[in-house]
Amino acid sequence: MNQQKRVEILTRLRANNPNPTTELEYSTPFELLIAVILSAQATDVGVNKATRKLYPVANTAEKIYNLGLEGLKSYIKTIGLYNSKAENVIKTCKILMDNYNGEVPESREALEALPGVGRKTANVVLNTAFGWPTIAVDTHIYRVSNRTKLAVGKNVNEVEQKLLKVVPTEFKVDVHHWLILHGRYICVARKPRCGACLIEDLCEFKDKSE
């Protein structure tokens, strides 16, 4: 795909959604961090259901840590892999309390050192909470980037590096939200909704559907 076409795709996505954000519900960087940890292999809708009950009771590192493992599990047991996620969240809260006064560090290295936080989660937090031009590649972004030929790669890291290289600076902060939403609602896995797609004429996918 040539760069002119990429810019046109991003320009249209921006015109359609000028201020995109995550569908996870949060009001602080800490709430976002916990929601993203909980969202691994789970839906944002499912995570929001749990955090709507959890956050009014406990929405700081200290308060969640004080719930204890079983207390936290009672709020998140509807989310997949909740046992291991609860352990990671409790450990993360302890590290934040001990090392960062309960605050979320604005540092990739510090974030990736937290239990349950990998590169993708760190990218989401740095981008959404702190406005960094990072691109967190999940299954939706991986699919959309490869399918459209916007950024082709054999794995999520390759796609991330390609996107960082080809996406102009003016689009970098928002591109990860546009591509996730596009993959979630339009360029879906089984049968993409090409007839409803605002970039269909620019997309280089060979097997387009109606």
CSV table of N, CA and C in Angstrom, one decimal, residues 35-181:
chain,number,residue,atom,x,y,z
A,35,ALA,N,-8.4,-1.9,34.6
A,35,ALA,CA,-9.4,-2.4,33.6
A,35,ALA,C,-8.7,-3.1,32.4
A,36,VAL,N,-7.5,-2.6,32.0
A,36,VAL,CA,-6.8,-3.2,30.9
A,36,VAL,C,-6.2,-4.5,31.3
A,37,ILE,N,-5.7,-4.6,32.5
A,37,ILE,CA,-5.2,-5.9,33.0
A,37,ILE,C,-6.4,-6.9,33.0
A,38,LEU,N,-7.5,-6.5,33.4
A,38,LEU,CA,-8.7,-7.4,33.5
A,38,LEU,C,-9.2,-7.8,32.1
A,39,SER,N,-8.9,-6.9,31.1
A,39,SER,CA,-9.5,-7.1,29.7
A,39,SER,C,-8.8,-8.1,28.9
A,40,ALA,N,-7.7,-8.7,29.3
A,40,ALA,CA,-7.0,-9.7,28.5
A,40,ALA,C,-7.9,-10.9,28.3
A,41,GLN,N,-8.1,-11.2,27.0
A,41,GLN,CA,-9.0,-12.3,26.6
A,41,GLN,C,-10.4,-12.2,27.2
A,42,ALA,N,-10.8,-11.0,27.4
A,42,ALA,CA,-12.2,-10.7,27.8
A,42,ALA,C,-12.7,-9.5,27.1
A,43,THR,N,-14.0,-9.3,27.1
A,43,THR,CA,-14.6,-8.1,26.4
A,43,THR,C,-14.6,-6.9,27.3
A,44,ASP,N,-14.5,-5.7,26.6
A,44,ASP,CA,-14.6,-4.5,27.4
A,44,ASP,C,-16.0,-4.4,28.1
A,45,VAL,N,-17.0,-4.9,27.4
A,45,VAL,CA,-18.4,-4.9,28.0
A,45,VAL,C,-18.3,-5.7,29.3
A,46,GLY,N,-17.7,-6.9,29.3
A,46,GLY,CA,-17.7,-7.7,30.5
A,46,GLY,C,-16.8,-7.0,31.6
A,47,VAL,N,-15.7,-6.4,31.3
A,47,VAL,CA,-14.9,-5.7,32.2
A,47,VAL,C,-15.6,-4.5,32.9
A,48,ASN,N,-16.3,-3.7,32.0
A,48,ASN,CA,-17.1,-2.6,32.5
A,48,ASN,C,-18.1,-3.0,33.5
A,49,LYS,N,-18.8,-4.1,33.2
A,49,LYS,CA,-19.8,-4.6,34.2
A,49,LYS,C,-19.2,-4.9,35.6
A,50,ALA,N,-18.0,-5.5,35.6
A,50,ALA,CA,-17.4,-5.8,36.9
A,50,ALA,C,-16.9,-4.5,37.5
A,51,THR,N,-16.2,-3.6,36.8
A,51,THR,CA,-15.6,-2.4,37.4
A,51,THR,C,-16.7,-1.4,37.9
A,52,ARG,N,-17.9,-1.5,37.3
A,52,ARG,CA,-19.0,-0.6,37.7
A,52,ARG,C,-19.4,-0.9,39.2
A,53,LYS,N,-19.1,-2.2,39.6
A,53,LYS,CA,-19.4,-2.6,41.0
A,53,LYS,C,-18.2,-2.4,41.8
A,54,LEU,N,-17.0,-2.7,41.2
A,54,LEU,CA,-15.8,-2.6,42.0
A,54,LEU,C,-15.3,-1.2,42.3
A,55,TYR,N,-15.3,-0.3,41.3
A,55,TYR,CA,-14.7,1.0,41.5
A,55,TYR,C,-15.4,1.9,42.6
A,56,PRO,N,-16.7,1.9,42.7
A,56,PRO,CA,-17.3,2.7,43.7
A,56,PRO,C,-16.9,2.2,45.1
A,57,VAL,N,-16.5,1.0,45.3
A,57,VAL,CA,-16.0,0.5,46.6
A,57,VAL,C,-14.5,0.6,46.7
A,58,ALA,N,-13.8,0.3,45.7
A,58,ALA,CA,-12.3,0.3,45.7
A,58,ALA,C,-11.8,0.8,44.4
A,59,ASN,N,-11.2,2.0,44.3
A,59,ASN,CA,-10.6,2.4,43.0
A,59,ASN,C,-9.2,3.0,43.2
A,60,THR,N,-8.5,2.6,44.2
A,60,THR,CA,-7.1,3.0,44.4
A,60,THR,C,-6.3,1.8,44.7
A,61,ALA,N,-5.0,1.9,44.6
A,61,ALA,CA,-4.2,0.7,44.9
A,61,ALA,C,-4.4,0.2,46.3
A,62,GLU,N,-4.4,1.2,47.2
A,62,GLU,CA,-4.6,0.8,48.6
A,62,GLU,C,-5.9,0.1,48.9
A,63,LYS,N,-7.0,0.7,48.3
A,63,LYS,CA,-8.3,0.1,48.6
A,63,LYS,C,-8.5,-1.3,48.0
A,64,ILE,N,-8.0,-1.5,46.8
A,64,ILE,CA,-8.1,-2.8,46.2
A,64,ILE,C,-7.2,-3.8,46.9
A,65,TYR,N,-6.0,-3.4,47.3
A,65,TYR,CA,-5.1,-4.3,48.1
A,65,TYR,C,-5.8,-4.7,49.4
A,66,ASN,N,-6.5,-3.7,50.0
A,66,ASN,CA,-7.2,-4.0,51.3
A,66,ASN,C,-8.4,-4.9,51.1
A,67,LEU,N,-8.9,-5.1,49.9
A,67,LEU,CA,-10.0,-6.0,49.7
A,67,LEU,C,-9.5,-7.4,49.9
A,68,GLY,N,-8.2,-7.6,49.6
A,68,GLY,CA,-7.6,-9.0,49.7
A,68,GLY,C,-8.0,-9.8,48.4
A,69,LEU,N,-7.3,-10.9,48.3
A,69,LEU,CA,-7.5,-11.7,47.1
A,69,LEU,C,-9.0,-12.2,46.9
A,70,GLU,N,-9.5,-12.7,47.9
A,70,GLU,CA,-10.9,-13.3,47.8
A,70,GLU,C,-11.9,-12.2,47.7
A,71,GLY,N,-11.7,-11.0,48.4
A,71,GLY,CA,-12.6,-9.9,48.2
A,71,GLY,C,-12.6,-9.4,46.8
A,72,LEU,N,-11.4,-9.3,46.2
A,72,LEU,CA,-11.3,-8.8,44.8
A,72,LEU,C,-12.0,-9.8,43.8
A,73,LYS,N,-11.8,-11.1,44.1
A,73,LYS,CA,-12.4,-12.1,43.2
A,73,LYS,C,-13.9,-12.0,43.2
A,74,SER,N,-14.5,-11.7,44.3
A,74,SER,CA,-15.9,-11.6,44.4
A,74,SER,C,-16.5,-10.6,43.4
A,75,TYR,N,-15.7,-9.6,43.1
A,75,TYR,CA,-16.1,-8.5,42.1
A,75,TYR,C,-15.8,-8.9,40.7
A,76,ILE,N,-14.8,-9.7,40.4
A,76,ILE,CA,-14.4,-9.9,39.0
A,76,ILE,C,-14.6,-11.4,38.6
A,77,LYS,N,-15.3,-12.2,39.3
A,77,LYS,CA,-15.4,-13.6,39.0
A,77,LYS,C,-16.2,-13.8,37.7
A,78,THR,N,-16.9,-12.8,37.2
A,78,THR,CA,-17.6,-13.0,35.9
A,78,THR,C,-16.6,-12.8,34.7
A,79,ILE,N,-15.4,-12.4,35.0
A,79,ILE,CA,-14.4,-12.2,33.9
A,79,ILE,C,-13.5,-13.4,33.7
A,80,GLY,N,-13.2,-13.8,32.5
A,80,GLY,CA,-12.4,-15.0,32.2
A,80,GLY,C,-11.0,-14.8,32.9
A,81,LEU,N,-10.5,-16.0,33.3
A,81,LEU,CA,-9.1,-16.0,34.0
A,81,LEU,C,-9.1,-15.2,35.2
A,82,TYR,N,-10.2,-15.1,35.9
A,82,TYR,CA,-10.3,-14.1,37.1
A,82,TYR,C,-9.3,-14.5,38.2
A,83,ASN,N,-9.0,-15.7,38.4
A,83,ASN,CA,-8.1,-16.1,39.5
A,83,ASN,C,-6.7,-15.5,39.3
A,84,SER,N,-6.2,-15.8,38.1
A,84,SER,CA,-4.8,-15.3,37.9
A,84,SER,C,-4.8,-13.7,37.8
A,85,LYS,N,-5.9,-13.2,37.2
A,85,LYS,CA,-6.0,-11.7,37.1
A,85,LYS,C,-6.0,-11.1,38.5
A,86,ALA,N,-6.8,-11.7,39.4
A,86,ALA,CA,-6.9,-11.2,40.8
A,86,ALA,C,-5.5,-11.1,41.5
A,87,GLU,N,-4.8,-12.2,41.3
A,87,GLU,CA,-3.4,-12.3,41.9
A,87,GLU,C,-2.5,-11.2,41.3
A,88,ASN,N,-2.6,-11.0,40.0
A,88,ASN,CA,-1.8,-10.0,39.4
A,88,ASN,C,-2.2,-8.6,39.8
A,89,VAL,N,-3.5,-8.3,40.0
A,89,VAL,CA,-3.9,-7.0,40.4
A,89,VAL,C,-3.5,-6.7,41.8
A,90,ILE,N,-3.6,-7.7,42.7
A,90,ILE,CA,-3.2,-7.5,44.1
A,90,ILE,C,-1.7,-7.2,44.2
A,91,LYS,N,-0.9,-8.0,43.4
A,91,LYS,CA,0.6,-7.8,43.4
A,91,LYS,C,0.9,-6.4,42.8
A,92,THR,N,0.2,-6.0,41.8
A,92,THR,CA,0.4,-4.7,41.1
A,92,THR,C,0.1,-3.6,42.1
A,93,CYS,N,-1.0,-3.7,42.8
A,93,CYS,CA,-1.4,-2.7,43.8
A,93,CYS,C,-0.3,-2.5,44.9
A,94,LYS,N,0.3,-3.7,45.3
A,94,LYS,CA,1.3,-3.6,46.3
A,94,LYS,C,2.6,-2.9,45.8
A,95,ILE,N,3.0,-3.2,44.6
A,95,ILE,CA,4.1,-2.5,44.0
A,95,ILE,C,3.9,-1.0,43.8
A,96,LEU,N,2.7,-0.7,43.4
A,96,LEU,CA,2.4,0.8,43.2
A,96,LEU,C,2.4,1.5,44.6
A,97,MET,N,1.9,0.8,45.6
A,97,MET,CA,1.9,1.4,47.0
A,97,MET,C,3.4,1.6,47.5
A,98,ASP,N,4.2,0.5,47.3
A,98,ASP,CA,5.5,0.5,47.8
A,98,ASP,C,6.5,1.4,47.1
A,99,ASN,N,6.3,1.5,45.8
A,99,ASN,CA,7.3,2.2,44.9
A,99,ASN,C,6.8,3.5,44.3
A,100,TYR,N,5.5,3.7,44.2
A,100,TYR,CA,5.1,4.9,43.4
A,100,TYR,C,4.0,5.7,44.1
A,101,ASN,N,3.9,5.6,45.4
A,101,ASN,CA,2.9,6.3,46.2
A,101,ASN,C,1.4,6.0,45.7
A,102,GLY,N,1.3,4.7,45.2
A,102,GLY,CA,-0.1,4.3,44.7
A,102,GLY,C,-0.4,4.9,43.4
A,103,GLU,N,0.5,5.7,42.7
A,103,GLU,CA,0.2,6.2,41.4
A,103,GLU,C,0.7,5.3,40.3
A,104,VAL,N,0.2,5.5,39.1
A,104,VAL,CA,0.6,4.7,37.9
A,104,VAL,C,1.8,5.4,37.3
A,105,PRO,N,3.0,4.7,37.2
A,105,PRO,CA,4.2,5.4,36.7
A,105,PRO,C,4.0,5.7,35.2
A,106,GLU,N,4.4,6.8,34.7
A,106,GLU,CA,4.4,7.1,33.3
A,106,GLU,C,5.7,6.7,32.6
A,107,SER,N,5.9,5.4,32.6
A,107,SER,CA,7.2,4.8,32.1
A,107,SER,C,6.9,3.4,31.6
A,108,ARG,N,7.3,3.2,30.4
A,108,ARG,CA,7.1,1.9,29.8
A,108,ARG,C,7.8,0.8,30.6
A,109,GLU,N,9.0,1.0,31.0
A,109,GLU,CA,9.8,0.0,31.7
A,109,GLU,C,9.1,-0.3,33.1
A,110,ALA,N,8.7,0.7,33.8
A,110,ALA,CA,8.0,0.5,35.1
A,110,ALA,C,6.7,-0.2,34.9
A,111,LEU,N,6.0,0.2,33.9
A,111,LEU,CA,4.7,-0.5,33.6
A,111,LEU,C,4.9,-2.0,33.3
A,112,GLU,N,5.8,-2.3,32.4
A,112,GLU,CA,6.0,-3.6,32.0
A,112,GLU,C,6.6,-4.5,33.1
A,113,ALA,N,7.1,-3.9,34.1
A,113,ALA,CA,7.6,-4.7,35.3
A,113,ALA,C,6.4,-5.1,36.2
A,114,LEU,N,5.2,-4.6,36.0
A,114,LEU,CA,4.1,-4.9,36.9
A,114,LEU,C,3.5,-6.3,36.5
A,115,PRO,N,3.1,-7.1,37.5
A,115,PRO,CA,2.5,-8.4,37.1
A,115,PRO,C,1.2,-8.2,36.3
A,116,GLY,N,1.1,-9.0,35.2
A,116,GLY,CA,-0.1,-8.9,34.4
A,116,GLY,C,0.0,-7.8,33.3
A,117,VAL,N,1.1,-7.1,33.3
A,117,VAL,CA,1.2,-6.0,32.3
A,117,VAL,C,2.3,-6.4,31.3
A,118,GLY,N,1.9,-6.5,30.0
A,118,GLY,CA,2.9,-6.7,28.9
A,118,GLY,C,3.0,-5.5,28.1
A,119,ARG,N,3.6,-5.6,27.0
A,119,ARG,CA,3.8,-4.5,26.1
A,119,ARG,C,2.5,-3.8,25.6
A,120,LYS,N,1.5,-4.7,25.3
A,120,LYS,CA,0.3,-4.2,24.8
A,120,LYS,C,-0.4,-3.3,25.9
A,121,THR,N,-0.5,-3.9,27.1
A,121,THR,CA,-1.2,-3.1,28.2
A,121,THR,C,-0.4,-1.8,28.5
A,122,ALA,N,0.9,-1.9,28.5
A,122,ALA,CA,1.7,-0.7,28.7
A,122,ALA,C,1.4,0.4,27.7
A,123,ASN,N,1.3,-0.1,26.4
A,123,ASN,CA,1.0,0.8,25.3
A,123,ASN,C,-0.4,1.5,25.5
A,124,VAL,N,-1.4,0.7,25.9
A,124,VAL,CA,-2.7,1.3,26.1
A,124,VAL,C,-2.7,2.3,27.2
A,125,VAL,N,-2.0,2.1,28.3
A,125,VAL,CA,-2.0,3.0,29.4
A,125,VAL,C,-1.2,4.3,29.0
A,126,LEU,N,-0.1,4.1,28.4
A,126,LEU,CA,0.7,5.3,28.0
A,126,LEU,C,0.0,6.1,27.0
A,127,ASN,N,-0.7,5.5,26.1
A,127,ASN,CA,-1.5,6.2,25.1
A,127,ASN,C,-2.7,6.9,25.6
A,128,THR,N,-3.5,6.1,26.3
A,128,THR,CA,-4.9,6.6,26.7
A,128,THR,C,-4.9,7.4,28.0
A,129,ALA,N,-4.0,7.1,28.9
A,129,ALA,CA,-3.9,7.9,30.2
A,129,ALA,C,-3.0,9.1,30.0
A,130,PHE,N,-1.9,8.9,29.3
A,130,PHE,CA,-0.9,9.9,29.2
A,130,PHE,C,-0.6,10.6,27.9
A,131,GLY,N,-1.4,10.1,26.8
A,131,GLY,CA,-1.3,10.8,25.5
A,131,GLY,C,0.0,10.5,24.7
A,132,TRP,N,0.6,9.4,25.1
A,132,TRP,CA,1.8,9.0,24.3
A,132,TRP,C,1.4,8.5,22.9
A,133,PRO,N,2.2,8.7,21.9
A,133,PRO,CA,1.9,8.2,20.5
A,133,PRO,C,2.3,6.7,20.3
A,134,THR,N,1.8,5.9,21.3
A,134,THR,CA,2.1,4.4,21.2
A,134,THR,C,0.9,3.7,20.5
A,135,ILE,N,1.2,2.6,19.9
A,135,ILE,CA,0.1,1.8,19.2
A,135,ILE,C,0.1,0.4,19.8
A,136,ALA,N,-1.0,0.1,20.5
A,136,ALA,CA,-1.2,-1.2,21.1
A,136,ALA,C,-1.8,-2.1,20.1
A,137,VAL,N,-1.2,-3.1,19.7
A,137,VAL,CA,-1.7,-4.0,18.6
A,137,VAL,C,-2.4,-5.2,19.3
A,138,ASP,N,-3.7,-5.3,19.2
A,138,ASP,CA,-4.5,-6.4,19.7
A,138,ASP,C,-5.0,-7.2,18.4
A,139,THR,N,-5.8,-8.2,18.7
A,139,THR,CA,-6.3,-9.0,17.5
A,139,THR,C,-7.0,-8.2,16.5
A,140,HIS,N,-7.8,-7.2,16.9
A,140,HIS,CA,-8.5,-6.4,15.9
A,140,HIS,C,-7.6,-5.6,15.1
A,141,ILE,N,-6.6,-4.9,15.7
A,141,ILE,CA,-5.6,-4.1,14.9
A,141,ILE,C,-4.8,-5.0,14.0
A,142,TYR,N,-4.4,-6.1,14.5
A,142,TYR,CA,-3.6,-7.1,13.7
A,142,TYR,C,-4.4,-7.5,12.5
A,143,ARG,N,-5.6,-7.8,12.7
A,143,ARG,CA,-6.5,-8.2,11.5
A,143,ARG,C,-6.7,-7.1,10.5
A,144,VAL,N,-7.1,-5.9,11.0
A,144,VAL,CA,-7.4,-4.8,10.1
A,144,VAL,C,-6.1,-4.3,9.4
A,145,SER,N,-5.0,-4.3,10.1
A,145,SER,CA,-3.8,-3.8,9.4
A,145,SER,C,-3.3,-4.8,8.3
A,146,ASN,N,-3.4,-6.1,8.6
A,146,ASN,CA,-3.0,-7.1,7.6
A,146,ASN,C,-4.1,-7.2,6.5
A,147,ARG,N,-5.3,-7.1,6.8
A,147,ARG,CA,-6.4,-7.3,5.8
A,147,ARG,C,-6.5,-6.2,4.8
A,148,THR,N,-6.4,-5.0,5.3
A,148,THR,CA,-6.4,-3.8,4.5
A,148,THR,C,-5.1,-3.6,3.7
A,149,LYS,N,-4.0,-4.1,4.3
A,149,LYS,CA,-2.6,-3.9,3.8
A,149,LYS,C,-2.1,-2.6,4.3
A,150,LEU,N,-2.8,-2.0,5.3
A,150,LEU,CA,-2.3,-0.8,5.9
A,150,LEU,C,-0.9,-1.0,6.5
A,151,ALA,N,-0.7,-2.1,7.2
A,151,ALA,CA,0.6,-2.4,7.8
A,151,ALA,C,0.6,-4.0,7.9
A,152,VAL,N,1.4,-4.6,7.1
A,152,VAL,CA,1.4,-6.1,7.0
A,152,VAL,C,2.5,-6.6,8.0
A,153,GLY,N,2.2,-7.6,8.7
A,153,GLY,CA,3.2,-8.2,9.6
A,153,GLY,C,2.8,-9.6,10.0
A,154,LYS,N,3.8,-10.5,10.3
A,154,LYS,CA,3.5,-11.9,10.7
A,154,LYS,C,3.0,-12.0,12.1
A,155,ASN,N,3.3,-11.0,13.0
A,155,ASN,CA,2.9,-11.1,14.4
A,155,ASN,C,2.6,-9.7,14.9
A,156,VAL,N,2.1,-9.6,16.1
A,156,VAL,CA,1.6,-8.3,16.6
A,156,VAL,C,2.8,-7.3,16.7
A,157,ASN,N,4.0,-7.8,17.1
A,157,ASN,CA,5.1,-6.9,17.2
A,157,ASN,C,5.6,-6.3,15.8
A,158,GLU,N,5.5,-7.1,14.8
A,158,GLU,CA,5.8,-6.7,13.4
A,158,GLU,C,4.8,-5.6,13.0
A,159,VAL,N,3.6,-5.9,13.2
A,159,VAL,CA,2.5,-4.9,12.8
A,159,VAL,C,2.7,-3.6,13.6
A,160,GLU,N,3.0,-3.7,14.9
A,160,GLU,CA,3.2,-2.5,15.7
A,160,GLU,C,4.4,-1.6,15.1
A,161,GLN,N,5.5,-2.3,14.8
A,161,GLN,CA,6.7,-1.6,14.3
A,161,GLN,C,6.4,-1.0,12.9
A,162,LYS,N,5.6,-1.7,12.1
A,162,LYS,CA,5.3,-1.2,10.8
A,162,LYS,C,4.4,0.0,10.9
A,163,LEU,N,3.4,0.0,11.8
A,163,LEU,CA,2.4,1.1,12.0
A,163,LEU,C,3.2,2.3,12.5
A,164,LEU,N,4.1,2.1,13.5
A,164,LEU,CA,4.9,3.2,14.0
A,164,LEU,C,5.7,3.9,12.9
A,165,LYS,N,6.1,3.1,11.9
A,165,LYS,CA,6.9,3.6,10.8
A,165,LYS,C,6.1,4.4,9.8
A,166,VAL,N,4.9,3.8,9.4
A,166,VAL,CA,4.1,4.4,8.3
A,166,VAL,C,3.0,5.4,8.7
A,167,VAL,N,2.6,5.4,10.0
A,167,VAL,CA,1.5,6.3,10.4
A,167,VAL,C,2.2,7.7,10.7
A,168,PRO,N,1.7,8.7,10.0
A,168,PRO,CA,2.3,10.0,10.3
A,168,PRO,C,2.0,10.5,11.7
A,169,THR,N,2.9,11.3,12.2
A,169,THR,CA,2.8,11.8,13.6
A,169,THR,C,1.4,12.3,14.0
A,170,GLU,N,0.8,13.1,13.1
A,170,GLU,CA,-0.5,13.7,13.4
A,170,GLU,C,-1.6,12.7,13.8
A,171,PHE,N,-1.4,11.4,13.3
A,171,PHE,CA,-2.5,10.4,13.6
A,171,PHE,C,-2.1,9.4,14.7
A,172,LYS,N,-0.8,9.5,15.1
A,172,LYS,CA,-0.3,8.4,16.0
A,172,LYS,C,-1.0,8.2,17.3
A,173,VAL,N,-1.4,9.3,18.0
A,173,VAL,CA,-2.1,9.2,19.3
A,173,VAL,C,-3.4,8.5,19.2
A,174,ASP,N,-4.1,8.7,18.0
A,174,ASP,CA,-5.5,8.2,17.9
A,174,ASP,C,-5.6,6.9,17.1
A,175,VAL,N,-4.6,6.5,16.3
A,175,VAL,CA,-4.8,5.4,15.4
A,175,VAL,C,-5.2,4.1,16.0
A,176,HIS,N,-4.7,3.9,17.2
A,176,HIS,CA,-5.0,2.5,17.8
A,176,HIS,C,-6.5,2.4,18.2
A,177,HIS,N,-7.1,3.5,18.6
A,177,HIS,CA,-8.5,3.5,18.9
A,177,HIS,C,-9.3,3.3,17.6
A,178,TRP,N,-8.9,4.1,16.5
A,178,TRP,CA,-9.7,3.9,15.3
A,178,TRP,C,-9.7,2.5,14.7
A,179,LEU,N,-8.5,1.9,14.8
A,179,LEU,CA,-8.4,0.6,14.2
A,179,LEU,C,-9.1,-0.5,15.1
A,180,ILE,N,-9.0,-0.3,16.4
A,180,ILE,CA,-9.7,-1.3,17.3
A,180,ILE,C,-11.2,-1.2,17.0
A,181,LEU,N,-11.8,0.0,17.0
A,181,LEU,CA,-13.2,0.2,16.7
A,181,LEU,C,-13.6,-0.3,15.3
